[in-house]
Coordinates of C-alpha atoms and ligand atoms in Angstrom, one line a residue:
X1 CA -33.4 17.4 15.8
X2 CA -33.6 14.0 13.8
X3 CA -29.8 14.2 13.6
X4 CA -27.4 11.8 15.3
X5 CA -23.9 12.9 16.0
X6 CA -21.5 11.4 13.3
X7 CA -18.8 8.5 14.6
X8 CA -15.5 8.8 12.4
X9 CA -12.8 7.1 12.4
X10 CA -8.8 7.5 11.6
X11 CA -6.6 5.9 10.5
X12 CA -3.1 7.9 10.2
X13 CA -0.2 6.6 8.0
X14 CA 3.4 6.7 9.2
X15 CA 5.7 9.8 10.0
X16 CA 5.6 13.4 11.2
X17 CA 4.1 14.6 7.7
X18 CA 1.4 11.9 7.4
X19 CA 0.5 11.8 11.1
X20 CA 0.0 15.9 11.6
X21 CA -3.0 17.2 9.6
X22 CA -4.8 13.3 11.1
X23 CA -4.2 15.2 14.4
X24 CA -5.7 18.2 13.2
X25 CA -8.6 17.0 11.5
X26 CA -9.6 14.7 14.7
X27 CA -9.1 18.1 16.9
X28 CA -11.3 20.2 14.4
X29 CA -13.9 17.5 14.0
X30 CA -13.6 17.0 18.3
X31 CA -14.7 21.0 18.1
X32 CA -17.6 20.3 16.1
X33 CA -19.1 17.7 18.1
X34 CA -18.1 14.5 16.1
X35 CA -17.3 11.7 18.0
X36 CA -13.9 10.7 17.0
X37 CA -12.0 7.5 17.5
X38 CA -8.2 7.4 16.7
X39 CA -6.5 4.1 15.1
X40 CA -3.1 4.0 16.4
X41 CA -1.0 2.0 14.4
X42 CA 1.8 0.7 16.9
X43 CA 4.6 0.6 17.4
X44 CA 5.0 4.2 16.2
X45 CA 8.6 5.0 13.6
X46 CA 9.1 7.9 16.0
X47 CA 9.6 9.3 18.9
X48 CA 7.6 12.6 17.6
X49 CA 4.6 11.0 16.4
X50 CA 4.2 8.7 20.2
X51 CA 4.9 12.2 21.8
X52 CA 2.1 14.2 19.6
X53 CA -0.7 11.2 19.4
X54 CA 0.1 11.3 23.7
X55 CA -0.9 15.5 23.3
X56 CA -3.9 15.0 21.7
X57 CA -5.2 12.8 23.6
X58 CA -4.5 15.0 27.3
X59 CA -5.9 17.6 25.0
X60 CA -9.1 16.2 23.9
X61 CA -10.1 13.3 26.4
X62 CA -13.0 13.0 24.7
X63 CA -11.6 11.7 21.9
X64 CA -11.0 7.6 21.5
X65 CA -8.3 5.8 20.8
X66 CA -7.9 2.1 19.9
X67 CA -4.6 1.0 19.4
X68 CA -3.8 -1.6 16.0
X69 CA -1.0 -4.1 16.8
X70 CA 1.0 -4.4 13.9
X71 CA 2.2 -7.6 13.2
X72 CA 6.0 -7.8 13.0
X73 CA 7.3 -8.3 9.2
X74 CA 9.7 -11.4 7.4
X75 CA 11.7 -8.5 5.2
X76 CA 12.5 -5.4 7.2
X77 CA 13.2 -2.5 4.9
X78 CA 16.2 -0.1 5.4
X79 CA 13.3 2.4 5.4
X80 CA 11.8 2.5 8.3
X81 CA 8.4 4.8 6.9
X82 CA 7.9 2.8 4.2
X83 CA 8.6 -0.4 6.7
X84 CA 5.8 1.1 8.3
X85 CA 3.6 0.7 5.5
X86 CA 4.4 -2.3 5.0
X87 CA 3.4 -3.9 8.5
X88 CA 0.1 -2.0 8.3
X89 CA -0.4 -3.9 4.9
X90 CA 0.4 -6.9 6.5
X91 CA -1.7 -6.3 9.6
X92 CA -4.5 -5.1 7.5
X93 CA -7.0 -8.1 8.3
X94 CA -6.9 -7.4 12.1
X95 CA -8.6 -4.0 11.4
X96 CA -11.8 -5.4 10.4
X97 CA -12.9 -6.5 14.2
X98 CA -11.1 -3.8 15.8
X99 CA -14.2 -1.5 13.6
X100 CA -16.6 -3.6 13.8
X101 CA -16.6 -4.1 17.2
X102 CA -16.6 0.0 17.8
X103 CA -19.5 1.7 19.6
X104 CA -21.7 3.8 18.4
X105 CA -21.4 2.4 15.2
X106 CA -19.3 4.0 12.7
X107 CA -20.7 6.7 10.5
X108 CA -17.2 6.9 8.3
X109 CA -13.7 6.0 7.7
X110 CA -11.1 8.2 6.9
X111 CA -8.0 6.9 6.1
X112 CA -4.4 8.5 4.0
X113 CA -3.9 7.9 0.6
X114 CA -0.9 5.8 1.0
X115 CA -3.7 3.3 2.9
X116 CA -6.4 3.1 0.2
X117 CA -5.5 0.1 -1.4
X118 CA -5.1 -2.0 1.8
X119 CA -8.2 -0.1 3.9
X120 CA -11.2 0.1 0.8
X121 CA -11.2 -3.6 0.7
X122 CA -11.9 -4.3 4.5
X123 CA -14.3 -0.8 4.8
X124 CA -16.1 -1.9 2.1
X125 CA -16.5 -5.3 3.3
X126 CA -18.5 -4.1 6.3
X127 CA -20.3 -1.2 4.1
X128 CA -18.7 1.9 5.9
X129 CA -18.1 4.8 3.9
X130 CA -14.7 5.4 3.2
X131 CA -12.9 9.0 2.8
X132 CA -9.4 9.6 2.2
X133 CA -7.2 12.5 3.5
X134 CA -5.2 13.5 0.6
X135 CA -1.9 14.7 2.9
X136 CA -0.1 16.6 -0.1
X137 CA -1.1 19.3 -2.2
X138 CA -4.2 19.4 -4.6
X139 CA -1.7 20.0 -7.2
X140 CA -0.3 16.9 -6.2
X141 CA -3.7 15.1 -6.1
X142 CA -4.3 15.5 -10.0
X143 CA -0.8 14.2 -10.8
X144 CA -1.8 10.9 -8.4
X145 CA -4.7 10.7 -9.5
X146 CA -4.0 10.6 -13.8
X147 CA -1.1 8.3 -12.8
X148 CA -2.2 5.1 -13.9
X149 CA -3.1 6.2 -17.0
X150 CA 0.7 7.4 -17.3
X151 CA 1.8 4.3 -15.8
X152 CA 0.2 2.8 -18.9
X153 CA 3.3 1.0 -21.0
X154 CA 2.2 3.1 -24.1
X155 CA 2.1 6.3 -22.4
X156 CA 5.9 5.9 -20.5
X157 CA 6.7 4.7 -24.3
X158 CA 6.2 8.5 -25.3
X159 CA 7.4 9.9 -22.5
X160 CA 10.7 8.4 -23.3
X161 CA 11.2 11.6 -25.6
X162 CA 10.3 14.6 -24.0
X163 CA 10.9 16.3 -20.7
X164 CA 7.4 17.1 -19.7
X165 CA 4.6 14.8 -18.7
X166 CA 1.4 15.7 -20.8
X167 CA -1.9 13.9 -20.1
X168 CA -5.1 15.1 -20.9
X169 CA -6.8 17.4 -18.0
X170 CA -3.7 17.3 -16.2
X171 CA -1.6 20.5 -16.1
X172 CA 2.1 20.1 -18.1
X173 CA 4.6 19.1 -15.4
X174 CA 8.9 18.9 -15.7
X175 CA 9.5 15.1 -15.5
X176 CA 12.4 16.5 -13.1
X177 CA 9.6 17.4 -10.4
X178 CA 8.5 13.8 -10.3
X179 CA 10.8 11.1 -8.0
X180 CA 12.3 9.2 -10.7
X181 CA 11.3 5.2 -10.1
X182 CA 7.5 6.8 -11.0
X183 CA 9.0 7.5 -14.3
X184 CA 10.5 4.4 -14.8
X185 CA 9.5 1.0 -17.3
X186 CA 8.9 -2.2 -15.7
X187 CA 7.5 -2.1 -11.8
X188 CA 9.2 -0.9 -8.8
X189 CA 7.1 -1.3 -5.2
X190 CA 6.4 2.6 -5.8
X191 CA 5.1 2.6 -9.0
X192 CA 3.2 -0.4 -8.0
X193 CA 1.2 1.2 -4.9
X194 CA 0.6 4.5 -6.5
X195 CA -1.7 2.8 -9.3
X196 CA -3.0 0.6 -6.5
X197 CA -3.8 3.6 -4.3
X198 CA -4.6 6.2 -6.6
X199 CA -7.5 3.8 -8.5
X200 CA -8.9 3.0 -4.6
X201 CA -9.0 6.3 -4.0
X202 CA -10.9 7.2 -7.0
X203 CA -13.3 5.1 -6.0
X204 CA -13.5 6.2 -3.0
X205 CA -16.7 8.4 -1.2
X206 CA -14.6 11.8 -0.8
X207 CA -11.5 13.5 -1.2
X208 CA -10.5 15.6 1.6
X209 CA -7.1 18.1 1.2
X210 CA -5.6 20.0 3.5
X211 CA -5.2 23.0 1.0
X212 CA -7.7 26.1 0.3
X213 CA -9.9 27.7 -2.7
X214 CA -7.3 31.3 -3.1
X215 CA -4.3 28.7 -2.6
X216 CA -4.6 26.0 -5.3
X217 CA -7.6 27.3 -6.9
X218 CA -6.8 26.1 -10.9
X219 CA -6.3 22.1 -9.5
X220 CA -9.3 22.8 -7.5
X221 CA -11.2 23.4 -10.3
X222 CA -9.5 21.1 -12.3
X223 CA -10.7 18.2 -9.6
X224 CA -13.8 19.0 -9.4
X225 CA -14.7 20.1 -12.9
X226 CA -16.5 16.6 -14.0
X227 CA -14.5 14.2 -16.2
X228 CA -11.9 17.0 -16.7
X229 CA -9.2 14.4 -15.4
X230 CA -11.0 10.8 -15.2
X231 CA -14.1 10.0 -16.1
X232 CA -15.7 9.1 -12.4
X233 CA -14.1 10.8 -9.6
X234 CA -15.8 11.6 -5.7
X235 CA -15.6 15.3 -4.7
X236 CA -12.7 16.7 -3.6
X237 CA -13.1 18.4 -0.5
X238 CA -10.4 21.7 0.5
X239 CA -10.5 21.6 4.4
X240 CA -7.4 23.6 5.0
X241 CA -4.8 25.3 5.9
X242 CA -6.0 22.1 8.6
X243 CA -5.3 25.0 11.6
X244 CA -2.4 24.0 14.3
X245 CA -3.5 23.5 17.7
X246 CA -2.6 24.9 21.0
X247 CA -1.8 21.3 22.4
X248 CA 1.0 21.0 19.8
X249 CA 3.2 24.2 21.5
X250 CA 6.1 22.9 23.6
X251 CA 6.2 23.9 27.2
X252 CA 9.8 24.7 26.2
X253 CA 10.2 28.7 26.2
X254 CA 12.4 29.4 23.1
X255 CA 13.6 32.3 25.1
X256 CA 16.6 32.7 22.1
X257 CA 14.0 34.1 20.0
X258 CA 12.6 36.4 22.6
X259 CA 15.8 38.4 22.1
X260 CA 15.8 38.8 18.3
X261 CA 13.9 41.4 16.2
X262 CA 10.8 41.3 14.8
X263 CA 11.4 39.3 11.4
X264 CA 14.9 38.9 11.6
X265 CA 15.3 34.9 12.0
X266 CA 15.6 32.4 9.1
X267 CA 14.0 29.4 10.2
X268 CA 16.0 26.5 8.8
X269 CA 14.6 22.7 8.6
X270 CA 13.7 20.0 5.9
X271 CA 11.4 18.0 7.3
X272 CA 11.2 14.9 9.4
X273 CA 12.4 12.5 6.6
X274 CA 15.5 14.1 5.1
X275 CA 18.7 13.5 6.7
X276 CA 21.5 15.7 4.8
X277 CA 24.7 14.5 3.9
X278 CA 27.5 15.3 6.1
X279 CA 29.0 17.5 3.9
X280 CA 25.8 19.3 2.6
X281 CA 25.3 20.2 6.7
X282 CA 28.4 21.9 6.9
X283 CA 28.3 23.4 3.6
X284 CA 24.7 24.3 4.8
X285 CA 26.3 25.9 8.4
X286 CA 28.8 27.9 6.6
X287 CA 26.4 29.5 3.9
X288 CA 24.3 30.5 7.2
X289 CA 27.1 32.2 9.0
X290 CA 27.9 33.9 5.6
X291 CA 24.5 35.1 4.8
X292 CA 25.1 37.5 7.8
X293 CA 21.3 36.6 8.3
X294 CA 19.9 35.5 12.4
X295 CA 18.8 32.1 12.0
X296 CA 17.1 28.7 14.0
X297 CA 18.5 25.5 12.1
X298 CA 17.3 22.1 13.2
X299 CA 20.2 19.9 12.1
X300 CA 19.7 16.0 10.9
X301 CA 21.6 13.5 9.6
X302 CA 19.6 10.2 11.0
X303 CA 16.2 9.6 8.9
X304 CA 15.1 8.3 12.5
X305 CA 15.5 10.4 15.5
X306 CA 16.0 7.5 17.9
X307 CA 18.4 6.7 15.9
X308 CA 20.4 10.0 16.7
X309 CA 22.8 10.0 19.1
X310 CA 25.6 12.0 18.1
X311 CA 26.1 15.1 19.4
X312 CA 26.1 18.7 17.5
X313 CA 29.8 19.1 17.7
X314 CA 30.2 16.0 16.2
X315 CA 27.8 16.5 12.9
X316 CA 29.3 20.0 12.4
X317 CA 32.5 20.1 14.0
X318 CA 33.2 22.4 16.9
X319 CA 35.4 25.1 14.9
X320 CA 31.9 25.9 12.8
X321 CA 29.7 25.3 16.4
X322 CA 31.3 28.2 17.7
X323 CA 31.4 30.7 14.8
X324 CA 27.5 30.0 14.2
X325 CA 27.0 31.0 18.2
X326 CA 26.8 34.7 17.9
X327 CA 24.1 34.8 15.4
X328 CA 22.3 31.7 15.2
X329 CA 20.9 29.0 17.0
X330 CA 21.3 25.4 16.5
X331 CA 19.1 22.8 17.3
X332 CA 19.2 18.7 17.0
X333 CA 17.0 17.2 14.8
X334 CA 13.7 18.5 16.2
X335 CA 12.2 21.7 17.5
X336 CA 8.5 22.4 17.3
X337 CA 7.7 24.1 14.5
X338 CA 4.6 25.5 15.8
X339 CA 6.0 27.2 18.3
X340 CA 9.1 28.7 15.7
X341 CA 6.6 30.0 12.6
X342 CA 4.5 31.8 15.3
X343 CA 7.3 33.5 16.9
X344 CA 7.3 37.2 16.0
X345 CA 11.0 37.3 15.1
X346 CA 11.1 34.4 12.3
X347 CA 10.8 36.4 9.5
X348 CA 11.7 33.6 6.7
X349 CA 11.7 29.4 6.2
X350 CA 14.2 28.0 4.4
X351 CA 12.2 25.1 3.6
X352 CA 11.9 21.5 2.1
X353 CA 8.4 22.2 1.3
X354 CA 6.8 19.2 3.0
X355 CA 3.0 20.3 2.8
X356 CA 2.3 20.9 5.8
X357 CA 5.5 23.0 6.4
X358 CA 4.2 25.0 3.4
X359 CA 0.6 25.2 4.6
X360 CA 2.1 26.1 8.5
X361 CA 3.9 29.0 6.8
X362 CA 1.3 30.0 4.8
X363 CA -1.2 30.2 8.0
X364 CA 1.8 32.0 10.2
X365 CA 2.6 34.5 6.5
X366 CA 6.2 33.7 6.7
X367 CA 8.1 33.4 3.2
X368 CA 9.8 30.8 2.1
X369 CA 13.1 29.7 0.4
X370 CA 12.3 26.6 -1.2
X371 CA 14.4 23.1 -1.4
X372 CA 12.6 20.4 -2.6
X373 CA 14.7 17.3 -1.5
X374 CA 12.5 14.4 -2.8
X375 CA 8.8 13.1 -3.1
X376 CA 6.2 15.9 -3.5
X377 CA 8.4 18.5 -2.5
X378 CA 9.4 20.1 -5.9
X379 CA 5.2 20.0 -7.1
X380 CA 4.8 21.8 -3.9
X381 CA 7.7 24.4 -4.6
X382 CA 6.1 25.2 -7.2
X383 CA 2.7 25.9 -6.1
X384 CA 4.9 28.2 -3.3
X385 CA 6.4 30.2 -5.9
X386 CA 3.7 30.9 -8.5
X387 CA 1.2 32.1 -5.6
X388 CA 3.8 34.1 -4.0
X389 CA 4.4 33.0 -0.5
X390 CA 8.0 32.4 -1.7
X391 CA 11.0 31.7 -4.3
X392 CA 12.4 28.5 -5.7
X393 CA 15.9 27.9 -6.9
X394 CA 15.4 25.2 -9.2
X395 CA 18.7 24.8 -10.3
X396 CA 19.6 23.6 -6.8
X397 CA 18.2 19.6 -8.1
X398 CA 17.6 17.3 -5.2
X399 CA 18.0 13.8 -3.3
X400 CA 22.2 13.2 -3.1
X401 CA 22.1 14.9 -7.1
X402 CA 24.4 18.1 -6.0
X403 CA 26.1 19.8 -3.3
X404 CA 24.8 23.5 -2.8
X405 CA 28.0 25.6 -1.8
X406 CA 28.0 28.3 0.8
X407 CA 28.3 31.2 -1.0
X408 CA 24.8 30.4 -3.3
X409 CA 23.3 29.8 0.3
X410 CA 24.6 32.7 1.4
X411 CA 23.4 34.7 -1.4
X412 CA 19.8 33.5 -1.7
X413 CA 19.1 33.5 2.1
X414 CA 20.5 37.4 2.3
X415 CA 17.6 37.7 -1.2
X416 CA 14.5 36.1 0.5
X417 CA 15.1 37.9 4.2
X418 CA 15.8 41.5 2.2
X419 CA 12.6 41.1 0.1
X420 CA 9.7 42.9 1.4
X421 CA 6.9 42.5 -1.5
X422 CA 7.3 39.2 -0.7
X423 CA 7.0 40.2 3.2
X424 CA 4.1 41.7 2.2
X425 CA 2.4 39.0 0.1
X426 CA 3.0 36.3 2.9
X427 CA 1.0 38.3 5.3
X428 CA -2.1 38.7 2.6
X429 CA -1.5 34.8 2.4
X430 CA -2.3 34.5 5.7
X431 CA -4.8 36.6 6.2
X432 CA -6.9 34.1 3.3
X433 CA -5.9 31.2 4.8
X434 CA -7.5 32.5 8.2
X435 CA -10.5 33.7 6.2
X436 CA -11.1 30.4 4.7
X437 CA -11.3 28.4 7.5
X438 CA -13.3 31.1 9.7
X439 CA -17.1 31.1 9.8
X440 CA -18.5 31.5 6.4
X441 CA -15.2 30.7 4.7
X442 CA -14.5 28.0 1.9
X443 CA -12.9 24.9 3.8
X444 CA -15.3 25.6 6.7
X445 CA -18.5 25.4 4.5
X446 CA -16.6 22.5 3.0
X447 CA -16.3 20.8 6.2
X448 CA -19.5 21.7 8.1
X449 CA -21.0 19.9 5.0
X450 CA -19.4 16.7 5.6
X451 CA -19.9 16.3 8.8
X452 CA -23.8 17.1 8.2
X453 CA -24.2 14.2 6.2
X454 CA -22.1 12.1 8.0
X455 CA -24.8 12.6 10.6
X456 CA -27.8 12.3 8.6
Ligands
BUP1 BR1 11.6 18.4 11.1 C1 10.2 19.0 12.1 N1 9.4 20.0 14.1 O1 11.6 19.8 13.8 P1 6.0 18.0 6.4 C2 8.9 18.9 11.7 N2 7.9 19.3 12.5 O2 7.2 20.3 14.4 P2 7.9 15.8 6.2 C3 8.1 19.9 13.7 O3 6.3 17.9 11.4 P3 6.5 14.5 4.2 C4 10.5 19.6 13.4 O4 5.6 21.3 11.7 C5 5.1 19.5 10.2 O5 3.8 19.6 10.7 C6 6.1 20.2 11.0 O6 5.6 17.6 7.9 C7 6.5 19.1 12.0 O7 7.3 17.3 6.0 C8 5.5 18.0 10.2 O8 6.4 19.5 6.4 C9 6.4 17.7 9.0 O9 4.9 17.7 5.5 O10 6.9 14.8 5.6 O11 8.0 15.5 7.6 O12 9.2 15.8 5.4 O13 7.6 14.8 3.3 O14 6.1 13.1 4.2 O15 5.3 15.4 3.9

């Protein structure tokens, strides 16, 4: 055969939710004979993402890595993932002999979307190819993508007056769903890189999302319908659900689980970024114990987890520690997720709705209970609810907005774990999203075709 085997490589951004489906795509293109080689931006935020970029690589020797010193940064931010951004802004020009110098020579880029503006310049400067890796939903993708044109002073005049955003191709979306310094006049650093990124990444050579056809199928079509949402735009490409892999399990035995019925256990965590306030986490643990329901909570109240230090007892106090024993169990800040949506007895995720959380429980058919606490989240939610993996109490609001009490937790846990339509639905979901990335599904023809012409 005249073809050569494609050379890609990634580049991640920072945190869990970023750093995950990079993982998964460099294990799925690994599989289909690509060579891959893995930019490590270091030093990792967290302990997580050093410990899973370490698992791949036992996992798939074959696969390269090159770490990308950052360089350290005048004005550290009290955020340490956007910090992160940052230093890989700053550090950008270092990348450009780091790829140059690889061997075989590159065949493509592929980089997250929170990287275009930074990456495109320097991949374009040595004429390689550039992809993106959208990491949210493709609902999400058409909101990012009109947003400069909403950004446009005349167009946040208007919006001023109304409580929807409305731009043409662009499906109506609740200003409430979108985190508010996007909505804002004047600039804010957010605002700022989301027109930055979102008109590199329009110009980029391909979208790829880590979604699929039955999932999202109206933004789908919406993206890929020409000059439906901007005049010029590169195909989008559905590669998902991006499937978990077997080197992601913990050797841990969640032997806890073992002991519970089939799809009894509520699954309880909001995502690697969002740390709770104190009182929410207690109000949280007492709505558990009230709902009556078996549950697996991963507590945090640190954005960081090297930062955490303090024990259980001391987050939730001991009184509530030892009422929550009988029925549940409680874990700090991290368990593996993988290894909890696969388990036979979780039977329900009371979830923030990260994206990948949402496409993990859509490939494992558990439901959800949905609670957006920032960023994409509420977009996602959405998406969850209409397609019927799960249900949304939007009256809930999110970021420090409210405190949800006990007994509505209580109450809408005891709803999602009694509803067995819903049940029912989940496990059709997952059947599809299996479907769809088996042979002769839609993500797999979508990604077989990639890597074709990468090799050309
Ligand atoms: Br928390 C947690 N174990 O305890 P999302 C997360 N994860 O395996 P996020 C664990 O990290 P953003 C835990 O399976 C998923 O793959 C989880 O990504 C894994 O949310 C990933 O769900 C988290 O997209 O990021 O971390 O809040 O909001 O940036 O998408």
């Amino acid at each position: 055969s005249d073809r050569k085997l494609a050379h890609v490589a990634l580049l991640p951004s920072a945190g869990m939710g970023h750093l995950t489906p990079f993982l998964r795509l460099a294990a799925s293109l690994t599989l289909q004979n690509v060579q891959v080689t893995f930019i490590i931006p270091h030093p990792t935020v967290s302990l997580s993402e050093s410990q899973a970029l370490s698992q791949l690589f036992a996992s798939f020797p074959q696969i390269k890595h090159q770490q990308f010193h950052l360089l350290p940064l005048d004005n550290p931010s009290d955020d340490p993932f956007f910090e992160h951004f940052q230093l890989i802004k700053n550090s950008s020009r270092l990348l450009s002999p780091l790829l140059s110098a690889l061997n075989p020579p590159l065949s493509v880029f592929i980089t997250d979307m929170s990287l275009a503006s930074t990456v495109t310049p320097i991949t374009e400067a040595i004429s390689l190819p550039n992809y993106v890796l959208f990491t949210s939903s493709a609902k999400m993708l058409t909101f990012f993508l009109c947003y400069p044109t909403l950004a446009d002073s005349k167009a946040m005049d208007e919006l001023d007056e109304m409580d929807v955003i409305k731009i043409r191709g662009l499906e109506l979306m609740p200003k409430s769903w979108i985190p508010p310094p996007l909505l804002k006049k004047g600039n804010n650093i957010l605002k700022t890189s989301f027109i930055e990124d979102s008109r590199k990444v329009a110009e980029s050579s391909g979208i790829l999302v880590n979604t699929f056809e039955s999932f999202e199928q109206e933004s789908l079509r919406k993206l890929n319908d020409c000059q439906l949402l901007l005049e010029r735009l590169p195909s989008v490409v559905a590669i998902g659900p991006l499937p978990p892999c077997d080197f992601e399990k913990s050797q841990l035995q969640l032997t806890w689980l073992d002991d519970q019925p089939a799809g009894s256990v509520v699954y309880v965590s909001f995502g690697s970024r969002t740390a709770l306030s104190r009182d929410q986490v207690r109000e949280l643990g007492e709505g558990l114990v009230r709902s009556g329901s078996r549950f697996i909570w991963v507590v945090k109240d640190k954005k960081v987890d090297r930062e955490d230090n303090e024990g259980l007892e001391g987050v939730i106090g001991d009184e509530l520690m030892e009422r929550m024993k009988e029925k549940g169990l409680v874990v700090r800040n991290w368990v593996n997720q993988e290894d909890v949506l696969s388990h036979p007895a979780v039977g329900g995720f009371f979830s923030h709705c990260g994206w990948n959380s949402v496409m993990e429980a859509a490939w494992h058919g558990v439901k959800i209970l949905a609670w957006p606490q920032h960023g994409d989240q509420k977009v996602n939610a959405d998406i969850v609810e209409r397609i019927g993996l799960g249900t949304w109490v939007k009256s809930w609001g999110w970021g420090e907005e409210m405190i949800v009490n006990r007994a509505e937790i209580a109450e809408k846990i005891g709803e999602i774990m009694g509803n067995e339509s819903l049940r029912i639905q989940a496990l059709g979901i997952k059947e599809e999203a299996r479907k769809t990335v088996g042979v002769g599904g839609c993500s797999n023809k979508g990604l077989s075709e990639l890597i074709n012409m990468w090799g050309k």
